[in-house]
Each structure stands twice: as structure tokens, then as C-alpha cells.
Short mmCIF file of C-alpha atoms (C1' of nucleotides) in Angstrom, two decimals:
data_model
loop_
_atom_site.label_atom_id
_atom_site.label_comp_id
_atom_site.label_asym_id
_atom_site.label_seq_id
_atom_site.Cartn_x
_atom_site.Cartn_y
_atom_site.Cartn_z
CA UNK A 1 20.35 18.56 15.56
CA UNK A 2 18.99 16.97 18.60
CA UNK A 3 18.27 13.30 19.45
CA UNK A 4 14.95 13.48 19.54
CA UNK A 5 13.02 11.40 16.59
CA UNK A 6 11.25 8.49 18.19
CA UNK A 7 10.51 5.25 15.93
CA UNK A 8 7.93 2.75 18.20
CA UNK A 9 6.81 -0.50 16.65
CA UNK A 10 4.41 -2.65 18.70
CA UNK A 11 6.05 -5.82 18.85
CA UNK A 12 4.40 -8.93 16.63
CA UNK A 13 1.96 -7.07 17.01
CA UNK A 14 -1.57 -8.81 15.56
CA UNK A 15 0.10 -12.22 17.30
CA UNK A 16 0.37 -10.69 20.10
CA UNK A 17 -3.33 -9.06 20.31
CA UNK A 18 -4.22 -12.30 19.51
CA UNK A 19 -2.22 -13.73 22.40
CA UNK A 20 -3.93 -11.41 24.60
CA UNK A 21 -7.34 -14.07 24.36
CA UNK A 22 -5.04 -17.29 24.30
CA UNK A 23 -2.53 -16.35 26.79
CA UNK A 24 -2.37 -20.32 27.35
CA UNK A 25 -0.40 -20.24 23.91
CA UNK A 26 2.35 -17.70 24.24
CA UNK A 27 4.68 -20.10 25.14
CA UNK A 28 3.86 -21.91 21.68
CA UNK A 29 4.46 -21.53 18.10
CA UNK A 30 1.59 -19.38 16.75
CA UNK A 31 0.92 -17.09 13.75
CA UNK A 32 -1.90 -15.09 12.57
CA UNK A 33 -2.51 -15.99 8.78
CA UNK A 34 -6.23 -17.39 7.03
CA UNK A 35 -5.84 -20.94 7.11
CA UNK A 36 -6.30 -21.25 3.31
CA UNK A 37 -3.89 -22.97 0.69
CA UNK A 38 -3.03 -19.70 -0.67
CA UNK A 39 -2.04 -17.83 2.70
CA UNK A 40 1.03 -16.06 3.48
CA UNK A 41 1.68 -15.50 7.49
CA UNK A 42 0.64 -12.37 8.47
CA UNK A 43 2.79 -11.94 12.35
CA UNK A 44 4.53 -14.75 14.15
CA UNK A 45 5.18 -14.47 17.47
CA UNK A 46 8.76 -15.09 18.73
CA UNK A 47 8.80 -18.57 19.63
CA UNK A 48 7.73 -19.40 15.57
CA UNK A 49 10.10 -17.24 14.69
CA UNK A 50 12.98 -19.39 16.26
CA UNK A 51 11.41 -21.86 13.69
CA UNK A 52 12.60 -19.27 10.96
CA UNK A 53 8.57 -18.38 10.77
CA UNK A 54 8.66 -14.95 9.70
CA UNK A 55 5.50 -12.25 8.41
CA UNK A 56 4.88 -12.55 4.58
CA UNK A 57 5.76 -16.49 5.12
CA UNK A 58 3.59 -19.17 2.79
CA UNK A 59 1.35 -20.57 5.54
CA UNK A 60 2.26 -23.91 3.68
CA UNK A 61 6.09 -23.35 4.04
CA UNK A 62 5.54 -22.10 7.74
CA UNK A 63 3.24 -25.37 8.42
CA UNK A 64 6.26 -27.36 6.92
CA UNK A 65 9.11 -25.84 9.25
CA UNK A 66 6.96 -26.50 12.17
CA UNK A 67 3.91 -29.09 11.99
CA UNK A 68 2.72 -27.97 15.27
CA UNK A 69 2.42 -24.25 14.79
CA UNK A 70 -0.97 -22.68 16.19
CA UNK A 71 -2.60 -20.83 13.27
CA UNK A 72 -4.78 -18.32 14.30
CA UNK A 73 -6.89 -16.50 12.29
CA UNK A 74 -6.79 -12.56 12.00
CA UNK A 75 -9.27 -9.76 13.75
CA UNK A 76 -8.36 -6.75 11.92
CA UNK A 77 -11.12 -4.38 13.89
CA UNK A 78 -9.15 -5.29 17.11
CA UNK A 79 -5.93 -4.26 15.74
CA UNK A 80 -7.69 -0.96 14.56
CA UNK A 81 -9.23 -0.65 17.64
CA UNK A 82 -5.74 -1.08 19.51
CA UNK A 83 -4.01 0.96 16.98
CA UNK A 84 -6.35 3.90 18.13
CA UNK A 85 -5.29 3.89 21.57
CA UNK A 86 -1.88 3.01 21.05
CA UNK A 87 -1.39 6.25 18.71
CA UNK A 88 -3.27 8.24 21.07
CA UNK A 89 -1.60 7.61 23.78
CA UNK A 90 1.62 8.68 21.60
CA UNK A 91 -0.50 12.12 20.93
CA UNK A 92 -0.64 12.38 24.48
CA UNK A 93 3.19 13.58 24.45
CA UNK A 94 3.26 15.54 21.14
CA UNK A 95 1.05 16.26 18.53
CA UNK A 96 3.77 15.52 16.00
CA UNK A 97 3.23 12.08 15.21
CA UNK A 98 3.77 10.08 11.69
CA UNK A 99 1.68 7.03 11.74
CA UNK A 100 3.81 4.61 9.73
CA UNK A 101 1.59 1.51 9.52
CA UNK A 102 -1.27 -0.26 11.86
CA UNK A 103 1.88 -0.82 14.43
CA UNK A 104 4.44 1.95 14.25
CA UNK A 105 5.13 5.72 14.10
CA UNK A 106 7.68 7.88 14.50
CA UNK A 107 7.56 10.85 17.12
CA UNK A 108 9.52 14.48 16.93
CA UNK A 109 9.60 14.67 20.81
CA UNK A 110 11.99 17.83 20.72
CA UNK A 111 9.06 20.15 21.81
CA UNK A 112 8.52 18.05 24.90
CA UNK A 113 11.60 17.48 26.12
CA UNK A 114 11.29 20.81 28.68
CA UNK A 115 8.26 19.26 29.95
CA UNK A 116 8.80 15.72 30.38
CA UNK A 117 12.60 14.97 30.39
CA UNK A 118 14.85 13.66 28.36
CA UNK A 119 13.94 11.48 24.62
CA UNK A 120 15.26 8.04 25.90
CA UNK A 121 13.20 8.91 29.39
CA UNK A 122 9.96 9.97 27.27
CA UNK A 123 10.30 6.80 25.18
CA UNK A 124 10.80 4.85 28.94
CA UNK A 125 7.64 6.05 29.57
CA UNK A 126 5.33 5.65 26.80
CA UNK A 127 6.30 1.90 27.40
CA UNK A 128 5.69 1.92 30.30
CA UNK A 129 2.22 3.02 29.43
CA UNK A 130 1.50 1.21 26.39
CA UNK A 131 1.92 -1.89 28.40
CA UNK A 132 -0.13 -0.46 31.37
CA UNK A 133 -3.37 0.22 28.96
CA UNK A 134 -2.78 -2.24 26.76
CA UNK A 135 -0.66 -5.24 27.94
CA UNK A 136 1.35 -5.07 24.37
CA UNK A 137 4.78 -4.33 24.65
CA UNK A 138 6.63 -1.96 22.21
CA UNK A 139 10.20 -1.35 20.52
CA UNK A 140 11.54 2.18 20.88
CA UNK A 141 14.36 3.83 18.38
CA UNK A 142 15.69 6.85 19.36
CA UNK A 143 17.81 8.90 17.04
CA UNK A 144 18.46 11.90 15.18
CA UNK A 145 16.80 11.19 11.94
CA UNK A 146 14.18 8.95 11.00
CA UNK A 147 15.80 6.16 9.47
CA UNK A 148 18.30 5.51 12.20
CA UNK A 149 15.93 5.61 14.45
CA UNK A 150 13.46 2.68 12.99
CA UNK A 151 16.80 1.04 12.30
CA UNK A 152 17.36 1.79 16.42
CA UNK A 153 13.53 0.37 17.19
CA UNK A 154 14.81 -3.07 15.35
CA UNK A 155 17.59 -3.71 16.72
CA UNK A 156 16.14 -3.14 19.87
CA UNK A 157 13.03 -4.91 19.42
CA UNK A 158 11.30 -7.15 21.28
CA UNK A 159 10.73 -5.36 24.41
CA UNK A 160 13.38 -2.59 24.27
CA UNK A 161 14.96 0.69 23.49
CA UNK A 162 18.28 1.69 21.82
CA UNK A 163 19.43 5.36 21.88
CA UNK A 164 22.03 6.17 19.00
CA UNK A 165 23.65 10.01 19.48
CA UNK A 166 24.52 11.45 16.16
CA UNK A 167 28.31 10.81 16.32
CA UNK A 168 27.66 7.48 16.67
CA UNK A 169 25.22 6.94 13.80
CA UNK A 170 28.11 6.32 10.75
CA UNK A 171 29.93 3.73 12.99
CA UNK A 172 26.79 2.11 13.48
CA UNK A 173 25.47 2.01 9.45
CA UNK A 174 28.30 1.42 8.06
CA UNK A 175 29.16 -2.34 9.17
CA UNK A 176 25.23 -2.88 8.14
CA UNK A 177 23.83 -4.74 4.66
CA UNK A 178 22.75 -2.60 1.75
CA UNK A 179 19.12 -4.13 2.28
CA UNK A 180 18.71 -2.32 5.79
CA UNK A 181 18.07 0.45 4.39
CA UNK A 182 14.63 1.83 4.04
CA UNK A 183 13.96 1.28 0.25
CA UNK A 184 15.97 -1.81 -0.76
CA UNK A 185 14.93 -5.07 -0.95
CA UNK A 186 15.54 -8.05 -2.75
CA UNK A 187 15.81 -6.69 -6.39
CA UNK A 188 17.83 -3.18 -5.14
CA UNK A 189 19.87 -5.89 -3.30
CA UNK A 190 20.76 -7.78 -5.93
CA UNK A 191 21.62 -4.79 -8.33
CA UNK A 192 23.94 -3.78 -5.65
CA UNK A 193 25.54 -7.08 -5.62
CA UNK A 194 26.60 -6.93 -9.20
CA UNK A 195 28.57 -3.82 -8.54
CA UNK A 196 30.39 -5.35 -5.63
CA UNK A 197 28.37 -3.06 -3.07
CA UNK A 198 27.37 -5.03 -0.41
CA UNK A 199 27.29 -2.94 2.80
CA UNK A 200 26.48 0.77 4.16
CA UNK A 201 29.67 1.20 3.94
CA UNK A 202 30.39 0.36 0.37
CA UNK A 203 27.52 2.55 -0.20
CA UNK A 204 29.02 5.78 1.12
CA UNK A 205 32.01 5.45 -0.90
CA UNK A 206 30.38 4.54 -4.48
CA UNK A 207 30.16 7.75 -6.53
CA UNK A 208 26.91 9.31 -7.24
CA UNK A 209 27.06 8.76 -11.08
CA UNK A 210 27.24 4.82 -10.90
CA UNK A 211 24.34 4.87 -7.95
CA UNK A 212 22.02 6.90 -10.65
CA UNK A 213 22.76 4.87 -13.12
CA UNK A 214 22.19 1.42 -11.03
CA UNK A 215 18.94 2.12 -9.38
CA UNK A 216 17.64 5.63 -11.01
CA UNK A 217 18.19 9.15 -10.19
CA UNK A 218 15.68 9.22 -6.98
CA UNK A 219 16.72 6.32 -5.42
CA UNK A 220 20.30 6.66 -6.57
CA UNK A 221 20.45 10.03 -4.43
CA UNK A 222 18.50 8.80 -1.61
CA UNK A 223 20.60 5.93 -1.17
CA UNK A 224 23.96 7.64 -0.89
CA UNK A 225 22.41 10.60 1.23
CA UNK A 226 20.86 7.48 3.76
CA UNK A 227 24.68 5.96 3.77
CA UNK A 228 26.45 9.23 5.21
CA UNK A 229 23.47 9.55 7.68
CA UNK A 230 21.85 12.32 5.87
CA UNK A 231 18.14 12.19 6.09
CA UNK A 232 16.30 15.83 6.69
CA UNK A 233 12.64 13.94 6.10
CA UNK A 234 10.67 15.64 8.83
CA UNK A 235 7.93 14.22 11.33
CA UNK A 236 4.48 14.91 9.61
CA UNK A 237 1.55 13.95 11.11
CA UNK A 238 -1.58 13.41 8.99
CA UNK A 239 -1.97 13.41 5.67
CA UNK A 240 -4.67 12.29 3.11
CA UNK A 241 -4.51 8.60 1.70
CA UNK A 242 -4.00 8.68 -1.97
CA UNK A 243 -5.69 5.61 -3.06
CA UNK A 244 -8.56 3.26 -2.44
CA UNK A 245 -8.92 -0.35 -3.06
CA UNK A 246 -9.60 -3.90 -2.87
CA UNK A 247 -8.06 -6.85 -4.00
CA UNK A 248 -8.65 -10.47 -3.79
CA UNK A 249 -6.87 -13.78 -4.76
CA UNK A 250 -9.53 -16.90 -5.60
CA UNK A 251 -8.90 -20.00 -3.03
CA UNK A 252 -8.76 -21.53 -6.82
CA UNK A 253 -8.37 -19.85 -9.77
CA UNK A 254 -11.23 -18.41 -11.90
CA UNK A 255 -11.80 -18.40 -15.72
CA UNK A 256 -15.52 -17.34 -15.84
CA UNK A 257 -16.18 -13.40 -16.31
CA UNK A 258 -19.43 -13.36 -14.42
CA UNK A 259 -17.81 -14.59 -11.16
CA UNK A 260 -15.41 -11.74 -12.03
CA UNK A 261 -17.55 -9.33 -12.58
CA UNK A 262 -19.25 -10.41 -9.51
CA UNK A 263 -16.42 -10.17 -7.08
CA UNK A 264 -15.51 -6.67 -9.15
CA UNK A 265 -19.25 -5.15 -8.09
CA UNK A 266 -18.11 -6.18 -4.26
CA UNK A 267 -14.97 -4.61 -4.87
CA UNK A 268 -16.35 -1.32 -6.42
CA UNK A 269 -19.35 -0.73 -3.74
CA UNK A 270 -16.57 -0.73 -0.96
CA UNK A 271 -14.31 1.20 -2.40
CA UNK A 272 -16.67 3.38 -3.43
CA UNK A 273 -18.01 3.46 0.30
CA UNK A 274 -14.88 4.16 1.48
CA UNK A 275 -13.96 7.14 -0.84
CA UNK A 276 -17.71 8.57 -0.31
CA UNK A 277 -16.93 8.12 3.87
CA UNK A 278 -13.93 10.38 3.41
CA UNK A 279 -15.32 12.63 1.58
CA UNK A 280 -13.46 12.60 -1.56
CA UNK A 281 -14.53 11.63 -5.16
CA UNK A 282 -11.92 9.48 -7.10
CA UNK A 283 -10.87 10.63 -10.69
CA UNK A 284 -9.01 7.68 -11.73
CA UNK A 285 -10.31 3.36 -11.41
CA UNK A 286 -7.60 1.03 -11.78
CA UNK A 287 -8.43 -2.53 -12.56
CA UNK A 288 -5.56 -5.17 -11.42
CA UNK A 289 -5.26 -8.63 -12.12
CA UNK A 290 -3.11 -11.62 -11.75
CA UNK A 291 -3.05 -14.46 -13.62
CA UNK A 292 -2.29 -18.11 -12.84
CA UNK A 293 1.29 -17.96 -13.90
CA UNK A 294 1.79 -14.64 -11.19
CA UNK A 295 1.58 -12.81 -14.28
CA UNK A 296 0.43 -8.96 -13.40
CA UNK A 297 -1.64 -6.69 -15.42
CA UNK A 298 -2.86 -3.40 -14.66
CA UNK A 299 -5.35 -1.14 -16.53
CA UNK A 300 -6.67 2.30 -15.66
CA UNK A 301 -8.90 4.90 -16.90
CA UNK A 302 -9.19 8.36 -15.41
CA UNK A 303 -12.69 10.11 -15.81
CA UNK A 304 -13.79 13.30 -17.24
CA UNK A 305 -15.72 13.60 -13.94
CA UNK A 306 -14.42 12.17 -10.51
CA UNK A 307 -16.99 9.83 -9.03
CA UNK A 308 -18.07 8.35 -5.58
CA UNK A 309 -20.65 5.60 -6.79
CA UNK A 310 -19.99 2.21 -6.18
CA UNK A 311 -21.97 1.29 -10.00
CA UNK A 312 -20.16 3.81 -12.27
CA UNK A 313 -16.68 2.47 -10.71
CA UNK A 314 -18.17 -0.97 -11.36
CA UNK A 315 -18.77 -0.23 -14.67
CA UNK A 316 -15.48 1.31 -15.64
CA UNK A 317 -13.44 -1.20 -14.17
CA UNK A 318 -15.64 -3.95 -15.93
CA UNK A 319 -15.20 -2.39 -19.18
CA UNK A 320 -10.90 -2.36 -18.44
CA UNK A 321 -11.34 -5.89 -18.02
CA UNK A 322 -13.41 -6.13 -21.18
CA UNK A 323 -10.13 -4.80 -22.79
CA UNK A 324 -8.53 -8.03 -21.15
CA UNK A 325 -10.43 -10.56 -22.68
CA UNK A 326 -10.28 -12.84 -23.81
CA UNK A 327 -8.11 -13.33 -20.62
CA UNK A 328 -5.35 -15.54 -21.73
CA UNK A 329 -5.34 -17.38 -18.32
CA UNK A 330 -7.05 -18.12 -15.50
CA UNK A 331 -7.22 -15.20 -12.82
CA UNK A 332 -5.83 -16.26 -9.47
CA UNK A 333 -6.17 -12.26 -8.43
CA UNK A 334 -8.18 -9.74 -8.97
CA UNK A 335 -8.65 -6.07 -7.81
CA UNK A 336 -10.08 -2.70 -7.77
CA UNK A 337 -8.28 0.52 -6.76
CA UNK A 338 -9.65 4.04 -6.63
CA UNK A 339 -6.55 6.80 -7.29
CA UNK A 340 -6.38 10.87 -7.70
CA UNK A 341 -8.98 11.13 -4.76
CA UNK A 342 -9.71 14.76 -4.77
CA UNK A 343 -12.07 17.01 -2.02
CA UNK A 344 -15.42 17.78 -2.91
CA UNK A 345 -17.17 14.74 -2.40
CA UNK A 346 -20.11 15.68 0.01
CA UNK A 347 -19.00 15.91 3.51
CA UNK A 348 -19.51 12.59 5.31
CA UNK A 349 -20.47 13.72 8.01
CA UNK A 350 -23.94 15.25 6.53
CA UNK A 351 -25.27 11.79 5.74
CA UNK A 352 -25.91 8.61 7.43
CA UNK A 353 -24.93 5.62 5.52
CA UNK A 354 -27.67 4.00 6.27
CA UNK A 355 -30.27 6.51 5.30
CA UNK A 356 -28.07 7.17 1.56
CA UNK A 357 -30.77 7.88 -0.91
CA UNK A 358 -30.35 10.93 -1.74
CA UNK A 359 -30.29 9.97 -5.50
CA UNK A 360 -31.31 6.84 -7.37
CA UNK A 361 -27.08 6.18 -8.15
CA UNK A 362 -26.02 6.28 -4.23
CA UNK A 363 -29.50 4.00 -3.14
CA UNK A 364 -27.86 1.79 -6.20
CA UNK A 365 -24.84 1.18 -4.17
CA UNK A 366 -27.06 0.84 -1.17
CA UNK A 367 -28.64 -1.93 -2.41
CA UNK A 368 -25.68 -3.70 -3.20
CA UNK A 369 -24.43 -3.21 0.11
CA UNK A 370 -27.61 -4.58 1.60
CA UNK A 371 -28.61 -7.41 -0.54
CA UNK A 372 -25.47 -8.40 -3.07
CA UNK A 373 -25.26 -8.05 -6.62
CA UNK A 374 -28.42 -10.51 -7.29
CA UNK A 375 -31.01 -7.20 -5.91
CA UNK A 376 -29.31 -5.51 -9.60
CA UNK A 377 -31.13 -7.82 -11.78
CA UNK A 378 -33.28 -5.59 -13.41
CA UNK A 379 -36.54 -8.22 -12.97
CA UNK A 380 -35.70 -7.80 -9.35
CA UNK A 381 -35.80 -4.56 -7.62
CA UNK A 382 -34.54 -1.86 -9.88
CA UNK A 383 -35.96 -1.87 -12.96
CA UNK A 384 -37.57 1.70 -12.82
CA UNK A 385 -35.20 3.44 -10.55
CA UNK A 386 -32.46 2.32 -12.77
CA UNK A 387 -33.62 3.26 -15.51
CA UNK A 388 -34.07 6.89 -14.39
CA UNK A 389 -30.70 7.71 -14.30
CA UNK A 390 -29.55 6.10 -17.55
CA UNK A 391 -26.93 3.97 -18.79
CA UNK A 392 -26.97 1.95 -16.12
CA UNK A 393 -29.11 -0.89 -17.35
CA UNK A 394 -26.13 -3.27 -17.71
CA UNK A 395 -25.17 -5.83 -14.92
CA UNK A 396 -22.22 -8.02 -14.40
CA UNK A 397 -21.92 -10.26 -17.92
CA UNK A 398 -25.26 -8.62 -19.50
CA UNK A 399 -22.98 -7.78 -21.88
CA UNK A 400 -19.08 -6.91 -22.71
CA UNK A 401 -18.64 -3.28 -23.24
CA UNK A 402 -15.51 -2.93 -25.27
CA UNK A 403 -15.96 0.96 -25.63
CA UNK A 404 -12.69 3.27 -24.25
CA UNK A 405 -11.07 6.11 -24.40
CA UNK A 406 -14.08 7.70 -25.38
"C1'" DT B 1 9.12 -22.11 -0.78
"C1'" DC B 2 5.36 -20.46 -4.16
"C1'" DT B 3 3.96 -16.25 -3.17
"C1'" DG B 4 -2.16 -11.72 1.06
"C1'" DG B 5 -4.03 -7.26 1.18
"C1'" DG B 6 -3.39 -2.70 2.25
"C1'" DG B 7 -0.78 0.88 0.46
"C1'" DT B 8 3.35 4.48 -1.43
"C1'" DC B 9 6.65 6.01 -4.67
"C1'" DC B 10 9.35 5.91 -9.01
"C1'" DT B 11 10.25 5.35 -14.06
"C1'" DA B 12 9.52 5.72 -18.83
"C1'" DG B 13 7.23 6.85 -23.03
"C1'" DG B 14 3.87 9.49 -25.44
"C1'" DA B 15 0.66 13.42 -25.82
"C1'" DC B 16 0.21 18.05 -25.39
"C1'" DC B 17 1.33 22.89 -24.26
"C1'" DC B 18 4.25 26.95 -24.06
"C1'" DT C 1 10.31 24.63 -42.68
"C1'" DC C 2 12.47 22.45 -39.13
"C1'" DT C 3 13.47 22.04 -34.43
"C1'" DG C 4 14.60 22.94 -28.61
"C1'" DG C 5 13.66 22.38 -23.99
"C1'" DG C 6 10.76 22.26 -19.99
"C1'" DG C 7 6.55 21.04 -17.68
"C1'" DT C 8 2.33 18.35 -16.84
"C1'" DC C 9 -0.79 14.64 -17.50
"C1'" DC C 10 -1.85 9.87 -18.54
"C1'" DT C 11 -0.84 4.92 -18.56
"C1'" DA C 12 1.64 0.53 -17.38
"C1'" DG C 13 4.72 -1.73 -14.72
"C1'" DG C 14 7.62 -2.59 -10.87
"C1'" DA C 15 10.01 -2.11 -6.28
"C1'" DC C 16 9.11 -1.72 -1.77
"C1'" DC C 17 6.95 -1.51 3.02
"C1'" DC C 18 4.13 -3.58 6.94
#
DNA sequence: TCTGGGGTCCTAGGACCC
DNA sequence: TCTGGGGTCCTAGGACCC
């Protein structure tokens, strides 16, 4: 086994895009969040973070640790856009890269060691050219299995690189908390706790049996493999996404069911968009909301017939909230999410979004795209057209179809 | 402190099939 | 007539990651 997994992680990375057009603030506390109540911080660069502001932060409690931070607000097509050429130039050395996230992937650079030197030297110089083309600087793991080496990329991070060789990997883990690991957070953590298990360490020498029956058989097993270093996962590139969504939480919470029903049509034309640009149909809408108290409910429905239109997931995921009410609190979240995406939606690539009429169901979600759910009145512009293709006369709060399972 | 939005994976119970 | 065990699908909820 070779050292030759690569973990990169751009460093604060939407801060630092961000930074890129304010360079006059990277000396100052700043964060990227929406200035709303009900924010969370999304990065902080490192001078909030000696604040203790950290990603996933309340904006509130960030705002009260340091009154003067900079809030900025986010850009996410420039981090896609930078994301692109960031990965690509990682594709440059070896087509075996596993995007992680927006910011990080991990590299098997084993095949291109013969051509361009040794792992810590190729991970020198994809630094060295990430900054060059893109004036962000990146933290480089390198390691012999993948979760050493994104342990590596932290440690190292910001700005760096940390090489761990194999024989050196158990010295390393062991010292570190149980919550380093890939896979445990706070609840995992605490679980642990109870049975006196605090470290890596403590980890490796708990028997199997108590680890299933603490945390369940996959975790249990993937735990105790991760604390003696084992980890075969390989690097695989690509992949289909498995689900589609949307989700929003109200700036104040919401009782009425037309204003939910309303943000639920905006929820279901993108997704729907989405799942129809990728050329998949979705056989399963999931309906997700939260209620005032942080309360979390979840209701799905998987079709006889997988769908890509923006009205029948609409009117599915209206009906599972139908099933809801009456709601017995106010809704502070609510969300759409389209699951078992399967091939065989037409191929995006033989249609322009813009010219999608091909049938009276796909011009539906056209004009909802164009002109909001208002143009779905039936008075207004689809009357006829609707009616052609049947059972779609309803529209958000025209009435509360209670029907399932049927 | 008071909790975003995008996701993935796992568990558990029940239905159903062989 | 009563009963096993394994596998898959569906649904709801929850942990976790960035």
C-alpha cells in the first residue's frame, strides 16, 4: 500500500472567494452568512475564527462574540464557478478524483507518480497552481487511506501539507478524540462517552460486540476498522446524485397553507428542473417540514410512474402535507426533495429549456418558471391547456386533497 | 447559543415474496 | 395447520458532513 491518496480542501473557502473582491478586509473579521435573524455562518475566515467564529455558527451568536464582524453575503455561482477550475485543474494530474463537497476531493495519485514525482511533490505542485490560477490557497493530506489523509489536510490546514507514511498512521490516531473520525459527531460522541470511550485509542481496544450494540452494526464495524487504520474505501470519481431538493426556513414562521403551498410550487418547479436537466425522472417526492418548536416531520410517497414535471411533484407533495393538517404548529421550515432518480428521463441535451413545450405538462412548469404561481390561476392563462391533460385543474389551496395511498 | 441548505447513509418495522 | 428464514421494497426518523 502506497502513500498516495491525496485529501485537498480549499481553505475558508467561500470567505475567501469573497475576500478575493474585498481584499481591503482580509485583515478583518468577516464571514459569509445571509444577514437574516435566522442565519447560521456559512465560512469564517481565520481572523473570526480567533473570535471562536466557526461555519454552521448562529449569525446572532457570531455577531455577539464579535460586534464588529464583516458579514458578507454569499455568491454561490462564483464558488461553482471556482469549484470547476479548481477540480479541473486536479483532473489535470489524474483522472481519479472524488469530489467530496464544493471545496474538497480526494486524489489516488499512484498512477502518476512515474510521471510527475513523488505524492507530497505532486500535492507541492497542485498548490502551487491552485494559487497561481486562482489566488485561493489549499490544504493538502497525504496518506495511505482516505480518512487519514483528510484527517492529514486538517491538521495541516491553512496553507499547508502534512505527509503521514503508513507506520506512522496508529501513533498518530490513537492520541486523537472519538469525534475525529469521519462519522461521529455530537450524538456518536456522547454515546461513546457513556461507555468510557473517549479517544482513537479507546476505540481500538473496545470489542466489536459492545461497538454494535452502542452505535449499530454498520457504524459499529466502521468505527473499529477506522481506529486500527483500516479503511480499503477506494478513490471513485463520478457518480450520480441520488436526490433532489429544496428547502426553505420562513424569516418568520408561517401558519397559512396557501403561502405553503405557494413556496411548495417554487420548490417543486426547481426540483423538477433540475431532475429533468439531468436527465432522470424521480420515483419517490418527499415532503419535509419543521415546525416552530424544531420539531421535524417527514412524509413521502413513491409513484407508480417516476415523473419529471414540476406540477405533478407539486401536487403530490401538497397532498403529503394535506395529511399534515391541520398542522399543529406554525412551520418555520419547509421542503421538497425528489429521491430514487432513475435514467430515462429524456436526454437533456435534446431540448432547450427555454423552448420546453413539447407537451402541455412541461410548458406548465414553464410557465411557472417564467411568471410564478399567479400565471396557474385557471382565469389567467391556462384554462384550456390545463384542462387537456387532466387532473390538473387544482392550484395551491383550491382545495385539500386528502386522497393517498391510492 | 438557538439552530441554513445542500446532501448521504443507516435503522427499524411492516408488507410481501420465495 | 402452523411456522422459518432470507431478501427487497416502502416509510419515517435521525445522525452526520460541508
Amino acid at each position: 500500500v502506497s502513500t498516495a491518496i491525496l485529501h485537498i480542501d480549499l481553505d475558508a473557502f467561500f470567505a475567501s472567494v469573497e475576500l478575493l473582491e474585498r481584499p481591503e478586509l482580509r485583515e478583518r473579521p468577516v464571514v459569509v452568512a445571509r444577514d437574516t435573524d435566522r442565519s447560521v455562518v456559512t465560512s469564517a475566515n481565520y481572523p473570526a475564527r480567533r473570535f471562536g467564529l466557526r461555519s454552521a455558527m448562529p449569525l446572532s451568536q457570531a455577531k455577539r462574540l464579535c460586534p464588529r464582524v464583516v458579514v458578507l453575503e454569499p455568491h454561490m455561482h462564483r464558488y461553482r464557478e471556482l469549484s470547476r477550475t479548481v477540480m479541473a485543474i486536479f483532473r489535470d494530474v489524474t483522472p481519479l478524483v472524488e469530489p467530496l463537497s464544493i471545496d474538497e476531493a480526494f486524489l489516488d495519485v499512484s498512477g502518476a507518480v512515474r510521471r510527475l514525482g513523488r505524492p507530497s511533490e505532486i500535492a507541492a505542485s497542485i498548490r502551487a497552481r491552485v494559487e497561481a490560477e486562482t489566488r485561493l490557497t489549499c490544504s493538502v493530506g497525504v496518506a495511505s487511506t482516505k480518512f487519514v489523509a483528510k484527517l492529514a489536510s486538517g491538521r495541516a490546514k491553512p496553507d499547508g501539507m502534512l505527509v503521514i507514511e503508513p507506520e506512522q498512521a496508529l501513533d498518530y490516531l490513537h492520541p486523537l478524540p472519538v469525534d475525529a473520525l469521519w462519522g461521529v459527531g455530537e450524538a456518536t460522541r456522547g454515546v461513546l462517552a457513556r461507555l468510557g470511550i473517549r479517544t482513537i485509542g479507546d476505540l481500538a481496544a473496545t470489542p466489536a460486540e459492545v461497538l454494535r450494540r452502542a452505535v449499530g452494526e454498520a457504524a459499529g464495524r466502521r468505527l473499529r476498522d477506522l481506529a486500527h487504520g483500516v479503511d480499503p474505501r477506494p478513490v471513485t470519481p463520478g457518480g450520480e446524485e441520488k436526490s433532489i431538493g429544496h428547502e426553505t426556513t420562513f424569516e418568520r414562521d408561517v401558519s397559512d397553507p396557501r403561502e405553503l403551498r405557494r413556496v411548495l410550487l417554487d420548490q417543486a418547479t426547481r426540483s423538477a428542473r433540475r431532475v429533468r436537466e439531468a436527465g432522470l425522472l424521480a420515483r419517490t417526492v418527499s415532503l419535509k417540514l419543521r415546525y416552530a418548536d424544531f420539531t421535524t416531520v417527514t412524509r413521502s410517497r413513491t409513484l407508480t410512474e417516476a415523473t419529471d414535471v414540476g406540477r405533478r411533484v407539486h401536487q403530490e407533495v401538497s397532498e403529503l402535507l394535506s395529511s399534515l393538517e391541520p398542522l399543529r404548529q406554525p412551520v418555520r421550515l419547509i421542503g421538497c426533495r425528489l429521491e430514487q432518480l432513475t435514467t430515462g428521463g429524456e436526454d437533456a441535451a435534446l431540448w432547450d429549456p427555454d423552448e420546453d413545450w413539447r407537451d402541455a405538462e412541461h410548458a406548465v412548469d414553464g410557465v411557472t418558471e417564467r411568471f410564478g404561481s399567479a400565471a396557474l390561476r385557471p382565469a389567467s392563462l391556462l384554462g384550456g391547456k390545463d384542462r387537456a391533460v387532466g387532473d390538473t385543474s387544482r392550484y395551491p389551496g383550491e382545495r385539500s386533497a386528502g386522497r393517498l395511498g391510492t
